[in-house]
CSV table of C-alpha atoms and ligand atoms in Angstrom, one decimal:
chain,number,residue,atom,x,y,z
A,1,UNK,CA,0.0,0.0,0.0
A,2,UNK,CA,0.7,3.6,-0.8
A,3,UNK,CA,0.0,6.7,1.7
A,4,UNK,CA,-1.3,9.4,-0.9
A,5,UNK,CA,-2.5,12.4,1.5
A,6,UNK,CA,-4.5,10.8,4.1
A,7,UNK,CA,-5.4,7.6,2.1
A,8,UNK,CA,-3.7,4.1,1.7
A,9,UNK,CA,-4.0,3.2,-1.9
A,10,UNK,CA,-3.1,0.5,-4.3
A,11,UNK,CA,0.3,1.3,-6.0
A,12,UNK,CA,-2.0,1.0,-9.3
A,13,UNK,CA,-4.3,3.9,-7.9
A,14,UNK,CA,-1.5,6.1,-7.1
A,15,UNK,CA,-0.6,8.7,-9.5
A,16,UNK,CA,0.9,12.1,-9.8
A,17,UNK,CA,-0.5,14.8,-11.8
A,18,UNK,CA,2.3,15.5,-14.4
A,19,UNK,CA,2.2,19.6,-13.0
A,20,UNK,CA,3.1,18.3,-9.8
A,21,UNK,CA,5.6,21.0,-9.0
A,22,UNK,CA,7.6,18.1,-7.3
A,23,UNK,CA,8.0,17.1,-11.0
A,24,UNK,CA,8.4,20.0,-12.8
A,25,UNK,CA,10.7,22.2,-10.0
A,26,UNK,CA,12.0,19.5,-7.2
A,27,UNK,CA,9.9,21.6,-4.9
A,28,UNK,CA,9.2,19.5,-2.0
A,29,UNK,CA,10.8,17.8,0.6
A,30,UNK,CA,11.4,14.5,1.7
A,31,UNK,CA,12.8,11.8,4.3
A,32,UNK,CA,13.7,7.8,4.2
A,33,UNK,CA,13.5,6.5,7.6
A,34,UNK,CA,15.3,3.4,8.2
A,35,UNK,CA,12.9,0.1,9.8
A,36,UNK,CA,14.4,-2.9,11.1
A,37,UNK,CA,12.3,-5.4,11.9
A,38,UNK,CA,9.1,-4.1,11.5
A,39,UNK,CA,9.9,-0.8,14.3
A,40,UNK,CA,11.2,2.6,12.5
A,41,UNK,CA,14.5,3.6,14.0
A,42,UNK,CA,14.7,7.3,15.0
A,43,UNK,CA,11.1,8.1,13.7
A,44,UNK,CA,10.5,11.4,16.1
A,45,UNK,CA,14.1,12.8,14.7
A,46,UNK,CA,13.3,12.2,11.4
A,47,UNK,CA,10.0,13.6,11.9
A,48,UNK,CA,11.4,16.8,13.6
A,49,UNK,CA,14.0,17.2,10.6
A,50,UNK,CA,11.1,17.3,8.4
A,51,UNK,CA,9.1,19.7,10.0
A,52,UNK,CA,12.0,22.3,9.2
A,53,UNK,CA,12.5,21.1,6.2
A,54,UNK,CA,8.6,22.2,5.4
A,55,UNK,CA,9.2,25.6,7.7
A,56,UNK,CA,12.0,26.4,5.5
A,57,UNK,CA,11.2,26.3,2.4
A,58,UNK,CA,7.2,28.0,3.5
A,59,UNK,CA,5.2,24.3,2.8
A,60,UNK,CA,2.5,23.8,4.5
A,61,UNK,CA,1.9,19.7,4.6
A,62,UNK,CA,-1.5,18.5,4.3
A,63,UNK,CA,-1.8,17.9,8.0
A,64,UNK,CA,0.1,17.6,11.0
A,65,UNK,CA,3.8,16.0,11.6
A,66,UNK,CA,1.5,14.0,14.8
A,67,UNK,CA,-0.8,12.4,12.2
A,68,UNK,CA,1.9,12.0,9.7
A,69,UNK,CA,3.9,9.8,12.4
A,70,UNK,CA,0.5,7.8,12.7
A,71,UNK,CA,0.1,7.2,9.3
A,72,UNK,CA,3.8,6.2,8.8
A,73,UNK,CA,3.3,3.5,11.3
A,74,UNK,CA,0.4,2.3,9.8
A,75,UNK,CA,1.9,1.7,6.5
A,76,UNK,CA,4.7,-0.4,8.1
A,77,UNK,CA,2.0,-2.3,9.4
A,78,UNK,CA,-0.1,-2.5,6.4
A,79,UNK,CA,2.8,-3.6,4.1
A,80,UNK,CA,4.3,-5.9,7.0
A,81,UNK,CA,7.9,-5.0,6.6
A,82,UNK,CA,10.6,-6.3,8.1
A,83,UNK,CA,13.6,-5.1,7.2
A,84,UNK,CA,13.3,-1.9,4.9
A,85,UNK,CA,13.1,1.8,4.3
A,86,UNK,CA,10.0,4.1,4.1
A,87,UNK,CA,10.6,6.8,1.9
A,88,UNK,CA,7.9,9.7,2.3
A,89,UNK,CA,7.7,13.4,0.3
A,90,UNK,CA,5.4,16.5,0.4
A,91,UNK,CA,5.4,18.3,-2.9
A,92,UNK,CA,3.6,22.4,-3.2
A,93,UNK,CA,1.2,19.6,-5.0
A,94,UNK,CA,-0.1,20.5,-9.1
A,95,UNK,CA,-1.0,23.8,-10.5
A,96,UNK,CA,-0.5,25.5,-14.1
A,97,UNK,CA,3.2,26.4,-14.4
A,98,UNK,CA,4.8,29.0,-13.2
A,99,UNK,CA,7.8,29.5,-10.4
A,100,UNK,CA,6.0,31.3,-8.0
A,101,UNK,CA,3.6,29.5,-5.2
A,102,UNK,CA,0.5,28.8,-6.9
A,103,UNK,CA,-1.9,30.6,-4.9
A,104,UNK,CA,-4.6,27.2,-4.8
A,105,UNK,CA,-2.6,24.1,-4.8
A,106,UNK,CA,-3.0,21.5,-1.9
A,107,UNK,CA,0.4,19.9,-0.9
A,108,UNK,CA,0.9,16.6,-2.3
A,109,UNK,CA,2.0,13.8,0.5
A,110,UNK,CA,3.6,10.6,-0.5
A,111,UNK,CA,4.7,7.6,1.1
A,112,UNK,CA,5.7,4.0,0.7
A,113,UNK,CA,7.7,1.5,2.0
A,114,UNK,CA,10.8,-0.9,0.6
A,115,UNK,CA,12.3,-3.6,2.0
A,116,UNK,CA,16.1,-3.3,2.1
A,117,UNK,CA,18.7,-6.0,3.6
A,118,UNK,CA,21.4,-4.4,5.7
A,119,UNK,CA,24.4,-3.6,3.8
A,120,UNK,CA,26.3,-6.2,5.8
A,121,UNK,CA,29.1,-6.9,3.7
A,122,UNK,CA,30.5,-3.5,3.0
A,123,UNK,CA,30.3,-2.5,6.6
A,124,UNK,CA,32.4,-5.3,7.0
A,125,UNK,CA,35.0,-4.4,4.7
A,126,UNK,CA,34.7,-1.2,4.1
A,127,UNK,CA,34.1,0.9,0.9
A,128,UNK,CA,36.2,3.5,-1.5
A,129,UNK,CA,34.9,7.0,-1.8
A,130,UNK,CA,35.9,9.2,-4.6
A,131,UNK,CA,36.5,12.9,-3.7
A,132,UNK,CA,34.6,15.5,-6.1
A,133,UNK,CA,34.0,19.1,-5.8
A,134,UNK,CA,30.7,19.8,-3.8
A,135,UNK,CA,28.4,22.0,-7.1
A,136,UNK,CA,24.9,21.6,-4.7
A,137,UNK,CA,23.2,24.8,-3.9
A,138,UNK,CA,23.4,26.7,-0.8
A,139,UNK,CA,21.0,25.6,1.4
A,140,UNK,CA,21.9,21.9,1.9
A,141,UNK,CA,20.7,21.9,5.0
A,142,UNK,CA,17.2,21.1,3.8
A,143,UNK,CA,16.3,17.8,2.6
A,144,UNK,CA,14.7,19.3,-0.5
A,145,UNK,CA,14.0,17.2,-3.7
A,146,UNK,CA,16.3,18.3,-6.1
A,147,UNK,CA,18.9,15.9,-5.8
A,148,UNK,CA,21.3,16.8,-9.0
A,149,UNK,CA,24.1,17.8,-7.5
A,150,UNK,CA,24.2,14.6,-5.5
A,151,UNK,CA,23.6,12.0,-7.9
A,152,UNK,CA,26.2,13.4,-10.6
A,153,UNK,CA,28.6,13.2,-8.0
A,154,UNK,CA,27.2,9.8,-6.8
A,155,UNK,CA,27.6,8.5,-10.2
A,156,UNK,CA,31.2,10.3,-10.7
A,157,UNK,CA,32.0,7.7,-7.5
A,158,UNK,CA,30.6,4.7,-9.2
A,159,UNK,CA,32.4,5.8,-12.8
A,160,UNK,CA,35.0,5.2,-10.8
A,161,UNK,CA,34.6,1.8,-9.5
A,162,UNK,CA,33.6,3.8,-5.9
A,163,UNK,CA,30.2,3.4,-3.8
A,164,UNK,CA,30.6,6.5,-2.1
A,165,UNK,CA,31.3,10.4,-3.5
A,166,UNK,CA,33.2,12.5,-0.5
A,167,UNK,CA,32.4,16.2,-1.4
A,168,UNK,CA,34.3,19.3,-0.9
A,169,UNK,CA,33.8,23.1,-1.7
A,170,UNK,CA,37.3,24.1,-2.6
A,171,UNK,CA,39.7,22.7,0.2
A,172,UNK,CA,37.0,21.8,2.4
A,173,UNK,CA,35.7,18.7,3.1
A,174,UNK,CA,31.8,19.2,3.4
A,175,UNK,CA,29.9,15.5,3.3
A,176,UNK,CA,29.0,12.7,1.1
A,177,UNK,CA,26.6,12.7,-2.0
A,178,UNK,CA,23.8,11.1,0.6
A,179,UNK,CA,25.6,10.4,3.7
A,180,UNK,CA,27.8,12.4,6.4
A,181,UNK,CA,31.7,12.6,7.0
A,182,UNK,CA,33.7,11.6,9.8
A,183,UNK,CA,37.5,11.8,9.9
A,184,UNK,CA,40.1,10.4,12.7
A,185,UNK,CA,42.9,12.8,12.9
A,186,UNK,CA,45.2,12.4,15.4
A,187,UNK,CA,43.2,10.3,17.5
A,188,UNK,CA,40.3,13.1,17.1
A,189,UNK,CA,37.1,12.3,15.4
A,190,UNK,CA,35.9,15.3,12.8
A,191,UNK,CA,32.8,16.5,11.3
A,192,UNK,CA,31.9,19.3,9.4
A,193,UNK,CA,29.5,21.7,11.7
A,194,UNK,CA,25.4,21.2,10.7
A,195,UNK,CA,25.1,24.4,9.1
A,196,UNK,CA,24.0,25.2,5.7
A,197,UNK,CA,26.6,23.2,3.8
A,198,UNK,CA,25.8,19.8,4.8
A,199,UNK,CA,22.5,17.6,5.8
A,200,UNK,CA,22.3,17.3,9.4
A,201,UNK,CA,22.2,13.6,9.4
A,202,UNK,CA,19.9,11.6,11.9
A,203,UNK,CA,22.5,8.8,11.7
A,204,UNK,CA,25.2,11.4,12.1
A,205,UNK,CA,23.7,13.2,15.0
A,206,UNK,CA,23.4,9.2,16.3
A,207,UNK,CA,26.9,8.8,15.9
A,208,UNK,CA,28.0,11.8,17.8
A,209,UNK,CA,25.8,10.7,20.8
A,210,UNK,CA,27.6,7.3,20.6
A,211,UNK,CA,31.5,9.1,20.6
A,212,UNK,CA,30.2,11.2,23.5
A,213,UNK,CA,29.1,7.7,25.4
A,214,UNK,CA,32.6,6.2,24.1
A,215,UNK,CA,34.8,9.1,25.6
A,216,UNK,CA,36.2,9.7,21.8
A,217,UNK,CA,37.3,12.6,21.6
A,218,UNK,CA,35.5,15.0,18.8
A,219,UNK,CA,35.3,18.5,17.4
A,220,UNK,CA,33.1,19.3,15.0
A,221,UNK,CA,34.8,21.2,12.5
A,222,UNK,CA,35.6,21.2,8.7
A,223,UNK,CA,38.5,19.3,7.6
A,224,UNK,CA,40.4,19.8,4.2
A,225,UNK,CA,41.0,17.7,1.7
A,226,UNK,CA,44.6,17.5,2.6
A,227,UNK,CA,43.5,16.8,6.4
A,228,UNK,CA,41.1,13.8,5.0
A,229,UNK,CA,44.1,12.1,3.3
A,230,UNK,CA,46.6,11.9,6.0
A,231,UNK,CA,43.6,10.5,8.4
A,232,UNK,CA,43.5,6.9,10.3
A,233,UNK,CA,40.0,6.6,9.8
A,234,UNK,CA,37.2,7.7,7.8
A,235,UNK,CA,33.2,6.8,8.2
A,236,UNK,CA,30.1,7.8,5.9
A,237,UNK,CA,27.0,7.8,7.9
A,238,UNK,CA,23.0,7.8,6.6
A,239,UNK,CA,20.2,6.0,7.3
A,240,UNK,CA,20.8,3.3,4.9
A,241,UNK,CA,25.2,2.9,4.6
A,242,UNK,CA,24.8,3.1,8.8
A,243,UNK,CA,28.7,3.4,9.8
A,244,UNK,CA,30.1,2.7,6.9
A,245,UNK,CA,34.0,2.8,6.7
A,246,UNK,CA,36.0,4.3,4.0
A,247,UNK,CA,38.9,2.2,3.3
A,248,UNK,CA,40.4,3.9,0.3
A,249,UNK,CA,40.0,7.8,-0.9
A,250,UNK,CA,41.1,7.9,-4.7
A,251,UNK,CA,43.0,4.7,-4.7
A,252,UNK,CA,45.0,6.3,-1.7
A,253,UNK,CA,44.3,3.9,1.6
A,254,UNK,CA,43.0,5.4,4.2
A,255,UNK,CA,45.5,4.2,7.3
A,256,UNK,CA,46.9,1.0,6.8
A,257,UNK,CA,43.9,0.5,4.1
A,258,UNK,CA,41.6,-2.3,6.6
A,259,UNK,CA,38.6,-1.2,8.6
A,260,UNK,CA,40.1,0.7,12.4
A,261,UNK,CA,39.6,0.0,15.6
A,262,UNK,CA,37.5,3.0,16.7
A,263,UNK,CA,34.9,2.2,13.6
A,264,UNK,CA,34.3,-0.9,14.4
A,265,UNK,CA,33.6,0.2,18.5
A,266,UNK,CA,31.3,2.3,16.5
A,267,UNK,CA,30.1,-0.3,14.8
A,268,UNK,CA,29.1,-2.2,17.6
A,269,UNK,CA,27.7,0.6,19.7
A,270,UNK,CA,24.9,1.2,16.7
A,271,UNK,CA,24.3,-2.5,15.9
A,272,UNK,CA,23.3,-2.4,19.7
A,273,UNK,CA,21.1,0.2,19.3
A,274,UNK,CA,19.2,-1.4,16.6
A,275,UNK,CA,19.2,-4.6,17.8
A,276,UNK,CA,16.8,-3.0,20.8
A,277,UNK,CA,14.9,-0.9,18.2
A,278,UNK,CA,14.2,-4.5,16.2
A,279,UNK,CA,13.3,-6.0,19.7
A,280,UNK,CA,10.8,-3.4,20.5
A,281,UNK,CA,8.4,-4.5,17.6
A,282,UNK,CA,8.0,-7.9,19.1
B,1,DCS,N1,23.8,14.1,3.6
B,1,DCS,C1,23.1,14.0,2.5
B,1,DCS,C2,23.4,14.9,1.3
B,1,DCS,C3,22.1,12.9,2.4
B,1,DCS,O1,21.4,12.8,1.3
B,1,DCS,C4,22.0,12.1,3.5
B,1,DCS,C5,20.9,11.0,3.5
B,1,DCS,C6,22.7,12.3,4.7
B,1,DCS,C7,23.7,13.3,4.7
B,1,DCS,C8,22.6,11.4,5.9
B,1,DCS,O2,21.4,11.7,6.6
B,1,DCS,P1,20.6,10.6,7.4
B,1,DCS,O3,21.6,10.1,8.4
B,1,DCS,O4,19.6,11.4,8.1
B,1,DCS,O5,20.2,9.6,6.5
B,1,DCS,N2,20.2,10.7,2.4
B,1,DCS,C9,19.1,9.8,2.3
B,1,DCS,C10,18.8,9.4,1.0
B,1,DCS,O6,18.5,10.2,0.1
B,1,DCS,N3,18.8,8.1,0.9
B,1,DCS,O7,19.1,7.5,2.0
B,1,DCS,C11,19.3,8.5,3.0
C-alpha cells in the first residue's frame, strides 16, 4: 500500500499529476527512515527534521507531523515489513506552471515503503569513496528534492569503481553525495558543523551521541582535503550505509587500508542500538 494524503492506496491507484511541482521544480521535501524489523529507528528525529524542512522552504503539509507519524506507522504495518526503508515526500502539489507559489494548490504527500537488507558486507570491509567538488546549492541543510548535485557526484563515484562520493567546496571537506563525514585525525574524530553546507544527518547526530558515550574525543569542524588524506580513519554515515567505513579515498588507503579499531567500537555501539529498536516491535 501507498499513503497518498490521508489515504492508503493500491500502487496501481497512485498517480501524480504531471504539473506536480515536485516534478516540474523538485519543490518539495522528503525523508527515508530506516525500519528494522518491522519498528522505524529514529522516527521522532526524522519527523522533527522534516518539520524544518517544510518551515524552511514555507510548505504547509496537508496535515500535522503528529498524524503524519501515525500514518507512517500504519503503513509499516499495512505492508508488513521487516527489514526496509519508508521513503515519504510532500510536494507544493499541481498547479499550471509557473515559479512562484500557486496561490490554490494543496500539498501533495507521499509515502511508501521498501524492503532493504542491511548492507552487511561493506560494513564489513569497508568501501572507496571518490572525492569530487561539492556543485549543490546553498541551502543543503534542507532535505529538498532536487537531488542533481548529489547524484552526478554519486555517479562520478561509481564511474570510478567507488560506492561513495566524499564532497568538498574548494579545500574543504563538506559531506557525502547522501551520507555524512567523519574523519580520525590524530586520535580526534571530525565533522563538518550542521550548518547550511551539509545535511544534518539523523544517523550522524546518532553517531556523535555514541562518541560522546565512548569518551572519543571530537570536534566538530571542517577538515580539508589534505587533512582527510593523512587521516587513520574515515566513516560515511546515513540512514541506509549506517557506519560505513572508508577504506580507500582515490585509490590512496585510508590508514593502513583495513577497517580501524575506533569504527568498528562504532560499529558495535549502533548495531546495539538497533538490535533493541528491532526487539521493541515484538
Ligand atoms: N547528507 C546527504 C546529502 C544525504 O542525502 C543524507 C541521507 C545524509 C547526509 C545522511 O542523513 P541521514 O543520516 O539522516 O540519513 N540521504 C538519504 C537518501 O537520500 N537516501 O538515504 C538517506
Amino acid at each position: 500500500m501507498i499513503l497518498v494524503n490521508d489515504r492508503f492506496v493500491e500502487r496501481t491507484e497512485a498517480t501524480v499529476d504531471i504539473e506536480d511541482r515536485g516534478y516540474q521544480f523538485g519543490d518539495g521535501v522528503y525523508e527515508v527512515i530506516r525500519v528494522y524489523g518491522g519498528a522505524p529507528f529514529l522516527l521522532d528525529e526524522h519527523m522533527a527534521r522534516l518539520a524544518r524542512s517544510l518551515r524552511e522552504i514555507r510548505l504547509e503539509p496537508p496535515y500535522g507531523i503528529d498524524e503524519l507519524t501515525d500514518k507512517i506507522r500504519r503503513l509499516i504495518t499495512l505492508n508488513a515489513l521487516g527489514d526496509g526503508i519508508v521513503y515519504l515526500q510532500i510536494t507544493r502539489g499541481a498547479s499550471p506552471r509557473t515559479h512562484g507559489f500557486p496561490k490554490n494548490a494543496h500539498s501533495v504527500l507521499t509515502a511508501y515503503t521498501q524492503t532493504l537488507d542491511r548492507p552487511l558486507q561493506a560494513l564489513q570491509e569497508g568501501i572507496r569513496a571518490h572525492l569530487t567538488e561539492d556543485i549543490r546549492w546553498l541551502r543543503c541543510d534542507i532535505k529538498s528534492l532536487n537531488l542533481l548535485g548529489s547524484v552526478l557526484a554519486k555517479q562520478e563515484a561509481l564511474d570510478k569503481g567507488c560506492a561513495e562520493a566524499i564532497l568538498h567546496r574548494g579545500k574543504t571537506v563538506t559531506e557525502g553525495s547522501a551520507s555524512n563525514v567523519f574523519a580520525l585525525i590524530g586520535g580526534v574524530w571530525f565533522t563538518h558543523p550542521a550548518n547550511h553546507l551539509i545535511l544534518d544527518g539523523i544517523t550522524r547526530r546518532s553517531v556523535l551521541r555514541i562518541m560522546q558515550e565512548l569518551d572519543m574525543p571530537v570536534k566538530v569542524e571542517a577538515v580539508t582535503v589534505e587533512q582527510l588524506l593523512a587521516a587513520e580513519e574515515i566513516i560515511v554515515t546515513s540512514t541506509t550505509q549506517e557506519i560505513m567505513p572508508v577504506v580507500a579515498v582515490d585509490g590512496r588507503p585510508v590508514g593502513d587500508g583495513s577497517v580501524g579499531p575506533w569504527t568498528r567500537r562504532l560499529q558495535a555501539a549502533f548495531e546495539a542500538a538497533i538490535r533493541e529498536t528491532a526487539s521493541r516491535s515484538s
